[in-house]
Coordinates of C-alpha atoms in Angstrom, one line a residue:
X1 CA 21.4 18.5 30.5
X2 CA 20.9 19.6 26.9
X3 CA 20.0 16.1 25.7
X4 CA 17.6 15.7 28.7
X5 CA 15.9 18.9 27.6
X6 CA 15.5 17.6 24.1
X7 CA 13.8 14.5 25.4
X8 CA 11.5 16.5 27.7
X9 CA 10.5 18.8 24.8
X10 CA 9.9 15.8 22.5
X11 CA 7.6 14.3 25.2
X12 CA 5.7 17.6 25.5
X13 CA 5.3 17.8 21.7
X14 CA 4.0 14.2 21.5
X15 CA 1.4 15.0 24.2
X16 CA 0.3 18.1 22.5
X17 CA -0.1 16.4 19.2
X18 CA -2.0 13.6 20.9
X19 CA -4.4 16.2 22.4
X20 CA -3.6 14.9 26.0
X21 CA -5.7 16.9 28.4
X22 CA -3.4 16.8 31.5
X23 CA 0.4 16.9 32.0
X24 CA 0.8 13.5 33.4
X25 CA 4.5 13.6 32.5
X26 CA 5.1 16.1 35.4
X27 CA 4.5 13.2 37.8
X28 CA 5.6 10.3 35.5
X29 CA 2.2 8.7 36.4
X30 CA 1.3 7.7 32.8
X31 CA -1.5 5.3 34.0
X32 CA -3.5 8.0 35.8
X33 CA -6.3 9.6 33.8
X34 CA -7.6 13.1 34.0
X35 CA -9.7 13.7 37.1
X36 CA -13.4 13.9 36.2
X37 CA -14.3 17.0 38.1
X38 CA -12.7 20.3 37.1
X39 CA -12.3 21.3 40.7
X40 CA -10.5 18.1 41.5
X41 CA -8.5 18.5 38.4
X42 CA -7.3 22.0 39.4
X43 CA -6.4 20.9 42.9
X44 CA -4.5 17.9 41.4
X45 CA -2.7 20.2 38.9
X46 CA -1.9 22.6 41.7
X47 CA -0.3 19.9 43.8
X48 CA 1.7 18.6 40.9
X49 CA 2.8 21.8 39.3
X50 CA 3.1 24.4 42.0
X51 CA 5.9 22.5 43.7
X52 CA 7.8 22.7 40.4
X53 CA 7.0 26.4 40.1
X54 CA 8.3 27.1 43.6
X55 CA 11.7 25.8 42.6
X56 CA 11.9 28.4 39.8
X57 CA 10.1 31.2 41.4
X58 CA 13.2 33.3 42.1
X59 CA 14.8 35.2 39.3
X60 CA 13.7 35.8 35.7
X61 CA 10.9 33.1 35.8
X62 CA 9.1 34.8 38.8
X63 CA 6.5 36.5 36.5
X64 CA 5.4 33.3 34.8
X65 CA 5.3 31.4 38.1
X66 CA 3.1 34.1 39.8
X67 CA 0.9 34.3 36.7
X68 CA 0.3 30.5 36.7
X69 CA -0.3 30.4 40.4
X70 CA -2.8 33.2 40.1
X71 CA -4.6 31.2 37.4
X72 CA -4.8 28.1 39.6
X73 CA -5.9 30.1 42.6
X74 CA -8.6 31.9 40.6
X75 CA -10.0 28.8 39.1
X76 CA -9.8 26.5 42.1
X77 CA -13.1 25.0 43.2
X78 CA -14.7 25.3 39.8
X79 CA -17.4 22.6 39.5
X80 CA -18.2 22.7 35.8
X81 CA -16.5 23.9 32.6
X82 CA -16.5 23.7 28.9
X83 CA -14.1 21.4 27.0
X84 CA -12.3 24.5 25.8
X85 CA -11.5 25.5 29.4
X86 CA -10.1 22.0 30.2
X87 CA -7.9 22.2 27.1
X88 CA -6.8 25.8 27.9
X89 CA -5.6 25.0 31.4
X90 CA -3.8 22.0 30.0
X91 CA -2.0 24.3 27.6
X92 CA -0.9 26.5 30.4
X93 CA 0.5 23.5 32.3
X94 CA 2.4 22.3 29.2
X95 CA 3.9 25.6 28.5
X96 CA 4.8 26.2 32.1
X97 CA 6.9 23.1 32.1
X98 CA 8.5 23.9 28.7
X99 CA 9.5 27.4 30.0
X100 CA 10.8 26.0 33.2
X101 CA 13.0 23.5 31.4
X102 CA 14.5 26.4 29.3
X103 CA 14.8 28.5 32.5
X104 CA 17.1 26.0 34.2
X105 CA 20.0 27.6 32.3
X106 CA 20.2 31.4 32.5
X107 CA 21.6 31.7 29.0
X108 CA 18.7 29.7 27.7
X109 CA 16.2 32.5 28.7
X110 CA 17.2 35.0 26.0
X111 CA 15.7 33.2 23.0
X112 CA 12.4 32.6 24.8
X113 CA 11.9 36.1 26.4
X114 CA 9.1 36.9 23.9
X115 CA 7.1 33.7 24.6
X116 CA 7.7 34.4 28.3
X117 CA 6.2 37.9 28.1
X118 CA 3.3 36.7 26.0
X119 CA 2.6 33.8 28.3
X120 CA 2.6 36.1 31.4
X121 CA 0.2 38.5 29.6
X122 CA -2.1 35.8 28.5
X123 CA -2.3 34.0 31.8
X124 CA -2.8 37.3 33.7
X125 CA -5.7 38.1 31.5
X126 CA -7.2 34.6 32.2
X127 CA -6.6 35.0 35.9
X128 CA -8.3 38.4 36.0
X129 CA -11.3 37.0 34.1
X130 CA -11.5 34.0 36.4
X131 CA -11.6 36.2 39.5
X132 CA -14.3 38.3 38.0
X133 CA -16.5 35.4 36.9
X134 CA -15.9 33.3 40.1
X135 CA -18.0 35.9 42.1
X136 CA -21.1 34.9 40.1
X137 CA -23.6 33.2 42.4
X138 CA -24.5 30.1 40.3
X139 CA -21.2 29.0 39.0
X140 CA -17.6 29.4 39.9
X141 CA -16.3 28.1 36.6
X142 CA -14.3 30.2 34.2
X143 CA -16.8 29.6 31.3
X144 CA -20.3 30.5 32.4
X145 CA -22.2 31.6 29.2
X146 CA -22.1 30.7 25.5
X147 CA -20.9 34.2 24.6
X148 CA -17.8 33.7 26.6
X149 CA -16.6 30.9 24.3
X150 CA -15.1 33.4 21.8
X151 CA -12.8 34.9 24.4
X152 CA -11.7 31.5 25.6
X153 CA -10.9 30.5 22.0
X154 CA -8.9 33.6 21.6
X155 CA -6.8 32.7 24.7
X156 CA -6.4 29.2 23.2
X157 CA -5.1 30.7 19.9
X158 CA -2.7 32.9 21.8
X159 CA -1.2 29.9 23.7
X160 CA -0.9 27.9 20.5
X161 CA 1.0 30.8 18.9
X162 CA 3.3 31.0 21.9
X163 CA 4.0 27.2 21.8
X164 CA 4.9 27.5 18.1
X165 CA 7.4 30.3 19.0
X166 CA 9.0 28.1 21.6
X167 CA 9.0 25.1 19.4
X168 CA 10.8 27.0 16.6
X169 CA 13.4 28.3 19.0
X170 CA 14.0 24.8 20.4
X171 CA 14.4 23.2 16.9
X172 CA 17.1 25.7 15.9
X173 CA 18.7 25.4 19.3
X174 CA 19.2 21.6 19.5
X175 CA 18.9 20.1 16.1
X176 CA 22.6 19.7 15.4
X177 CA 23.5 17.9 18.7
X178 CA 20.2 15.9 18.5
X179 CA 21.2 14.5 15.2
X180 CA 24.7 13.7 16.4
X181 CA 23.7 11.8 19.4
X182 CA 20.2 10.6 20.2
X183 CA 19.8 10.0 23.9
X184 CA 19.4 6.4 25.0
X185 CA 16.0 5.2 25.9
X186 CA 15.1 4.9 29.6
X187 CA 15.3 1.1 29.5
X188 CA 18.9 1.3 28.2
X189 CA 20.1 3.2 31.3
X190 CA 20.0 2.5 35.0
X191 CA 18.1 4.8 37.2
X192 CA 19.9 7.1 39.6
X193 CA 19.9 5.4 43.0
X194 CA 16.9 6.6 45.0
X195 CA 19.0 7.1 48.1
X196 CA 22.0 8.8 46.4
X197 CA 22.4 12.2 47.9
X198 CA 21.2 15.0 45.7
X199 CA 23.8 17.3 44.3
X200 CA 24.0 20.5 46.4
X201 CA 22.5 23.8 45.1
X202 CA 26.0 25.3 44.8
X203 CA 27.4 22.2 43.0
X204 CA 30.6 22.8 41.1
X205 CA 31.5 19.9 38.8
X206 CA 35.0 18.6 39.1
X207 CA 34.8 17.5 35.5
X208 CA 38.3 15.9 35.2
X209 CA 37.9 13.9 38.3
X210 CA 34.4 12.7 37.7
X211 CA 35.0 11.9 34.0
X212 CA 38.1 9.8 34.8
X213 CA 36.3 7.7 37.4
X214 CA 33.2 7.3 35.2
X215 CA 35.3 6.1 32.2
X216 CA 37.2 3.7 34.4
X217 CA 34.0 2.2 35.8
X218 CA 32.3 2.0 32.4
X219 CA 35.2 0.2 30.8
X220 CA 34.0 -3.3 29.7
X221 CA 37.3 -4.9 30.3
X222 CA 37.6 -4.0 33.9
X223 CA 37.5 -6.9 36.3
X224 CA 34.7 -7.2 38.9
X225 CA 37.0 -8.2 41.7
X226 CA 38.5 -4.8 42.3
X227 CA 37.0 -1.5 43.5
X228 CA 37.3 2.1 42.4
X229 CA 38.2 4.2 45.5
X230 CA 37.5 7.9 46.2
X231 CA 39.6 8.8 49.2
X232 CA 40.1 12.1 51.0
X233 CA 39.7 14.0 54.2
X234 CA 36.3 15.0 55.6
X235 CA 34.7 17.8 53.7
X236 CA 36.7 17.1 50.6
X237 CA 33.6 16.2 48.5
X238 CA 33.9 12.4 48.2
X239 CA 30.2 11.7 48.5
X240 CA 29.3 14.5 46.2
X241 CA 31.8 13.2 43.6
X242 CA 30.4 9.7 43.9
X243 CA 26.8 11.1 43.5
X244 CA 28.0 12.9 40.4
X245 CA 29.6 9.8 38.9
X246 CA 26.4 7.7 39.2
X247 CA 24.6 10.4 37.2
X248 CA 27.0 10.1 34.3
X249 CA 25.2 8.6 31.2
X250 CA 28.1 6.3 30.3
X251 CA 28.0 4.8 33.8
X252 CA 24.2 4.4 33.7
X253 CA 24.4 2.8 30.3
X254 CA 27.3 0.5 31.3
X255 CA 25.4 -0.7 34.5
X256 CA 21.9 -0.6 33.0
X257 CA 20.8 -3.5 35.2
X258 CA 21.1 -1.4 38.3
X259 CA 23.1 1.1 40.3
X260 CA 22.7 1.0 44.0
X261 CA 23.8 3.2 47.0
X262 CA 24.8 1.8 50.4
X263 CA 25.4 4.3 53.2
X264 CA 28.0 2.4 55.4
X265 CA 29.4 4.9 57.9
X266 CA 30.4 3.9 61.4
X267 CA 26.8 2.7 62.2
X268 CA 26.8 0.2 59.4
X269 CA 30.3 -1.1 60.2
X270 CA 29.1 -3.5 62.8
X271 CA 26.1 -4.9 60.8
X272 CA 27.1 -6.0 57.3
X273 CA 24.2 -8.4 57.2
X274 CA 21.7 -5.5 57.3
X275 CA 23.6 -3.6 54.6
X276 CA 23.7 -6.6 52.3
X277 CA 20.0 -7.4 53.0
X278 CA 19.1 -3.8 52.0
X279 CA 21.1 -4.2 48.8
X280 CA 19.2 -7.5 48.1
X281 CA 15.8 -5.8 48.6
X282 CA 16.8 -2.9 46.3
X283 CA 17.9 -5.3 43.6
X284 CA 14.6 -7.2 43.9
X285 CA 12.7 -3.9 43.2
X286 CA 14.9 -2.7 40.4
X287 CA 13.3 -2.6 36.9
X288 CA 13.6 -6.0 35.2
X289 CA 12.0 -8.1 32.5
X290 CA 11.6 -10.9 34.9
X291 CA 10.4 -10.8 38.5
X292 CA 13.0 -11.2 41.3
X293 CA 12.3 -12.3 44.8
X294 CA 14.1 -12.0 48.1
X295 CA 14.0 -14.4 51.0
X296 CA 11.7 -13.4 53.9
X297 CA 14.6 -13.9 56.2
X298 CA 18.4 -14.4 55.8
X299 CA 20.2 -16.7 58.1
X300 CA 23.6 -14.9 58.0
X301 CA 26.0 -12.9 55.9
X302 CA 26.9 -15.9 53.7
X303 CA 23.2 -16.5 52.9
X304 CA 22.8 -13.0 51.6
X305 CA 26.1 -13.1 49.6
X306 CA 25.0 -16.4 48.0
X307 CA 21.6 -15.0 47.2
X308 CA 23.1 -11.9 45.5
X309 CA 25.6 -14.0 43.5
X310 CA 22.8 -16.2 42.3
X311 CA 20.6 -13.4 41.1
X312 CA 23.4 -11.7 39.2
X313 CA 24.6 -14.9 37.6
X314 CA 21.1 -16.1 36.7
X315 CA 20.2 -12.9 35.0
X316 CA 23.7 -12.2 33.7
X317 CA 23.4 -8.8 35.3
X318 CA 26.0 -6.0 35.4
X319 CA 25.4 -3.9 38.4
X320 CA 27.2 -1.2 40.4
X321 CA 27.1 -0.5 44.1
X322 CA 28.4 2.6 45.8
X323 CA 29.8 2.0 49.3
X324 CA 29.8 5.4 50.9
X325 CA 31.9 6.3 53.9
X326 CA 33.6 3.0 54.6
X327 CA 35.2 2.6 58.0
X328 CA 35.8 -1.2 58.1
X329 CA 38.5 -3.1 56.2
X330 CA 36.3 -6.2 55.8
X331 CA 33.4 -4.3 54.1
X332 CA 34.7 -4.0 50.6
X333 CA 35.9 -7.6 50.2
X334 CA 32.5 -8.8 51.4
X335 CA 30.6 -6.8 48.8
X336 CA 33.0 -7.7 46.0
X337 CA 32.2 -11.3 46.6
X338 CA 28.6 -10.7 45.4
X339 CA 29.7 -9.9 41.9
X340 CA 28.8 -6.2 42.0
X341 CA 31.3 -3.6 40.7
X342 CA 32.1 -1.3 43.7
X343 CA 32.7 2.4 44.0
X344 CA 34.0 3.2 47.5
X345 CA 34.3 6.5 49.3
X346 CA 36.5 6.5 52.4
X347 CA 38.7 9.0 54.4
X348 CA 41.3 6.2 55.1
X349 CA 42.5 4.3 52.0
X350 CA 43.7 1.5 54.4
X351 CA 40.0 0.5 54.7
X352 CA 40.4 -1.0 51.2
X353 CA 43.0 -3.8 50.9
X354 CA 45.7 -2.8 48.4
X355 CA 45.2 -5.8 46.2
X356 CA 41.5 -4.9 45.7
X357 CA 42.2 -1.4 44.3
X358 CA 41.1 -0.7 40.8
X359 CA 41.9 2.9 40.7
X360 CA 42.4 5.1 43.8
X361 CA 41.4 8.8 43.2
X362 CA 42.2 11.5 45.8
X363 CA 39.3 13.9 46.4
X364 CA 40.6 16.7 48.6
X365 CA 41.2 20.3 47.7
X366 CA 39.5 22.3 45.0
X367 CA 41.5 24.1 42.4
X368 CA 41.5 27.9 42.6
X369 CA 39.0 28.2 39.8
X370 CA 36.7 25.7 41.4
X371 CA 36.9 27.3 44.8
X372 CA 36.0 30.8 43.3
X373 CA 33.1 29.2 41.4
X374 CA 31.8 27.5 44.5
X375 CA 32.0 30.8 46.5
X376 CA 30.2 32.6 43.7
X377 CA 27.4 30.0 43.6
X378 CA 27.1 29.7 47.4
X379 CA 26.9 33.4 47.8
X380 CA 24.5 33.8 44.9
X381 CA 26.7 36.3 43.2
X382 CA 25.6 37.1 39.6
X383 CA 29.1 37.6 38.4
X384 CA 32.7 36.8 39.4
X385 CA 33.7 37.6 43.0
X386 CA 36.9 39.5 43.8
X387 CA 39.7 37.0 43.0
X388 CA 42.3 37.8 45.6
X389 CA 39.9 38.2 48.5
X390 CA 38.0 35.1 47.4
X391 CA 41.2 33.0 47.3
X392 CA 42.2 34.2 50.7
X393 CA 38.9 33.0 52.1
X394 CA 39.2 29.7 50.2
X395 CA 42.7 29.2 51.7
X396 CA 41.2 29.9 55.2
X397 CA 38.8 27.0 54.4
X398 CA 41.6 24.7 53.3
X399 CA 40.1 24.7 49.7
X400 CA 37.6 22.1 51.1
X401 CA 34.2 22.2 49.3
X402 CA 32.2 21.7 52.4
X403 CA 33.9 24.6 54.3
X404 CA 33.7 26.9 51.3
X405 CA 30.0 26.1 50.7
X406 CA 29.2 26.9 54.4
X407 CA 31.1 30.2 54.4
X408 CA 29.7 31.3 51.0
X409 CA 26.1 30.6 52.1
X410 CA 26.3 32.8 55.2
X411 CA 24.0 35.8 55.3
X412 CA 27.0 38.3 55.5
X413 CA 28.5 36.7 52.4
X414 CA 25.3 37.1 50.4
X415 CA 24.7 40.8 51.2
X416 CA 27.2 42.1 48.7
X417 CA 29.3 39.2 47.3
X418 CA 30.9 41.4 44.6
X419 CA 32.5 43.7 47.1
X420 CA 36.1 42.9 48.3
X421 CA 35.2 44.3 51.7
X422 CA 32.7 41.5 52.2
X423 CA 35.3 38.8 51.8
X424 CA 37.9 40.7 53.8
X425 CA 35.4 40.7 56.7
X426 CA 34.8 36.9 56.3
X427 CA 38.5 36.3 56.3
X428 CA 39.0 38.3 59.5
X429 CA 36.3 36.3 61.2
X430 CA 37.9 33.0 60.1
X431 CA 41.4 33.9 61.3
X432 CA 40.0 35.0 64.7
X433 CA 38.5 31.6 65.4
X434 CA 39.8 30.2 68.8
X435 CA 42.4 27.4 68.7
X436 CA 39.7 25.1 70.1
X437 CA 38.6 24.4 66.5
X438 CA 41.5 22.8 64.7
X439 CA 40.1 21.8 61.3
X440 CA 38.8 23.9 58.5
X441 CA 35.2 22.5 58.5
X442 CA 34.9 23.1 62.2
X443 CA 36.1 26.6 61.8
X444 CA 33.6 27.3 59.1
X445 CA 30.8 25.8 61.2
X446 CA 31.8 28.0 64.2
X447 CA 31.9 31.2 62.2
X448 CA 28.6 30.5 60.5
X449 CA 27.0 29.7 63.9
X450 CA 28.2 33.0 65.3
X451 CA 26.5 34.7 62.3
X452 CA 23.1 33.7 63.8
X453 CA 21.2 36.1 66.0
X454 CA 21.4 35.6 69.8
X455 CA 17.9 34.1 69.9
X456 CA 18.6 31.8 67.0
X457 CA 21.9 30.6 68.6
X458 CA 20.0 29.9 71.9
X459 CA 17.3 28.0 70.1
X460 CA 19.8 26.1 68.1
X461 CA 21.8 25.0 71.2
X462 CA 18.7 23.9 73.0
X463 CA 17.3 22.0 70.0
X464 CA 20.3 19.6 70.1
X465 CA 19.3 17.8 66.9
X466 CA 21.2 17.9 63.6
X467 CA 20.6 16.2 60.2
X468 CA 22.6 13.1 59.5
X469 CA 26.2 13.9 58.6
X470 CA 26.1 17.5 60.0
X471 CA 28.8 18.3 62.5
X472 CA 27.7 19.9 65.8
X473 CA 29.3 23.3 66.6
X474 CA 31.3 23.4 69.9
X475 CA 28.8 25.8 71.6
X476 CA 25.9 23.4 70.8
X477 CA 27.7 20.3 72.2
X478 CA 28.8 22.2 75.3
X479 CA 25.2 23.1 76.1
X480 CA 24.4 19.4 76.7
X481 CA 26.7 19.4 79.7
X482 CA 25.1 22.6 81.2
X483 CA 22.3 20.4 82.5
X484 CA 23.0 19.5 86.2
X485 CA 21.6 17.2 88.9
X486 CA 18.7 14.9 88.1
X487 CA 17.5 17.2 85.3
X488 CA 20.1 15.9 82.8
X489 CA 18.2 12.6 82.2
X490 CA 15.0 14.4 81.3
X491 CA 16.8 16.7 78.9
X492 CA 19.2 14.3 77.2
X493 CA 17.7 10.8 77.2
X494 CA 15.0 11.8 74.7
X495 CA 17.8 12.5 72.2
X496 CA 19.2 9.0 72.5
X497 CA 16.3 7.6 70.5
X498 CA 17.4 9.9 67.6
X499 CA 20.9 8.3 67.7
X500 CA 22.5 11.7 68.5
X501 CA 23.8 10.4 71.9
X502 CA 24.8 7.1 73.4
X503 CA 24.8 6.4 77.1
X504 CA 28.3 5.2 77.9
X505 CA 27.6 4.6 81.6
X506 CA 25.4 6.2 84.3
X507 CA 28.1 8.9 84.8
X508 CA 29.0 10.2 81.4
X509 CA 27.8 10.5 77.8
X510 CA 29.6 9.9 74.5
X511 CA 28.8 12.0 71.5
X512 CA 28.9 10.3 68.1
X513 CA 31.7 11.7 65.9
X514 CA 30.7 12.9 62.4
X515 CA 31.2 10.6 59.5

């Protein structure tokens, strides 16, 4: 994270030195020029920056976010402006991104509190001025008359001074580590797979586990005919661990030709051709010095395997594919034949033939420290939660990350997460769960479902639609059988197209089990 921040700040500095007018780096769209009309420019900037501001608009950065949003709102629709105004708004955008990058780590806010306060004050002044001048009949721009130029220049000088403060703090902050290890260029590292699941908001890194798997994958001497396996029970965090591994820099450098993610699951088990074809298409679109093509149509599995082998051999490529949630014993041998290194997640280690194991890493229960940290993050506690009560709740959840994250994110857990009484109450509700729910994740889901209001529970049951991978609470599933007579078809059949239900026969329905 620190090295990424160095790179980001270097990019900002280069843009500022080059007098770039608009923060194209926020989008990564380097080819797009600055919009001609100031009104269009402000609308474009709002769409590009406000989303980033919304992410950070809770906590210490709220004042700067509100000030900048006020600036955009006040100036929106301006049809003409002086060059100073264009540059001034660009400075605001640059500084906003710089401050947001610092703000991603709470400890990083302290050295930049003065620039933060100065920026809020400056942008608030500009926003007030914009609102006042925007009421003038002939022009909605911030700069209307020549005599206004001096004030605009004063704002510009203030922003330059703030930037110098931030730059000075940053240089002192990162110079030592920057000299020790310059980050690799983008071309020297693979991109994070576009379909790799994002790390959850309450992510707790299991550093020993992730580092060990990453080092093993990145080892140059490792053979390509074996797979690294992450195995564990549902809710143990296998997919999150794999997603964390593919974000490690040593893995991205080792497989700089491409890292890919294939969601297998029970659905993909019966259609390996489609999964391999998807991999071939992703490989064709991966960054490369030479264009790659993919056949319009593959005849069968062997045709796809042959194509992938040829592409890797021809380009001498070193690529990694993550096979997530494998349920079929034939899947891993098939993908290994392509020449890709494989990282596999599965709940049943028997799904990977023993002779194809590289390393097999169990991913199950969290340590006590990890469980407490996850409860702290999920409940949004600002300091440590009560240890004994927190561990009691973690034990109720089987020390499984998914169950703990669900319980920690409940409204009742977030009211006062620093109070022992909060967690005693959560524990009491967990142990009161009926014997109908046998597993820890199911128990956590049931408790969190009962936390909803009566109206919310009723709406939730009737909706009958869940995101992929989310397990349905018992009450919700039971509601599907409350439909009687001829009405059931009209209520249930529309859900079939969303793959939530399958019709087993005219007399009964089969609900998909969770992955």
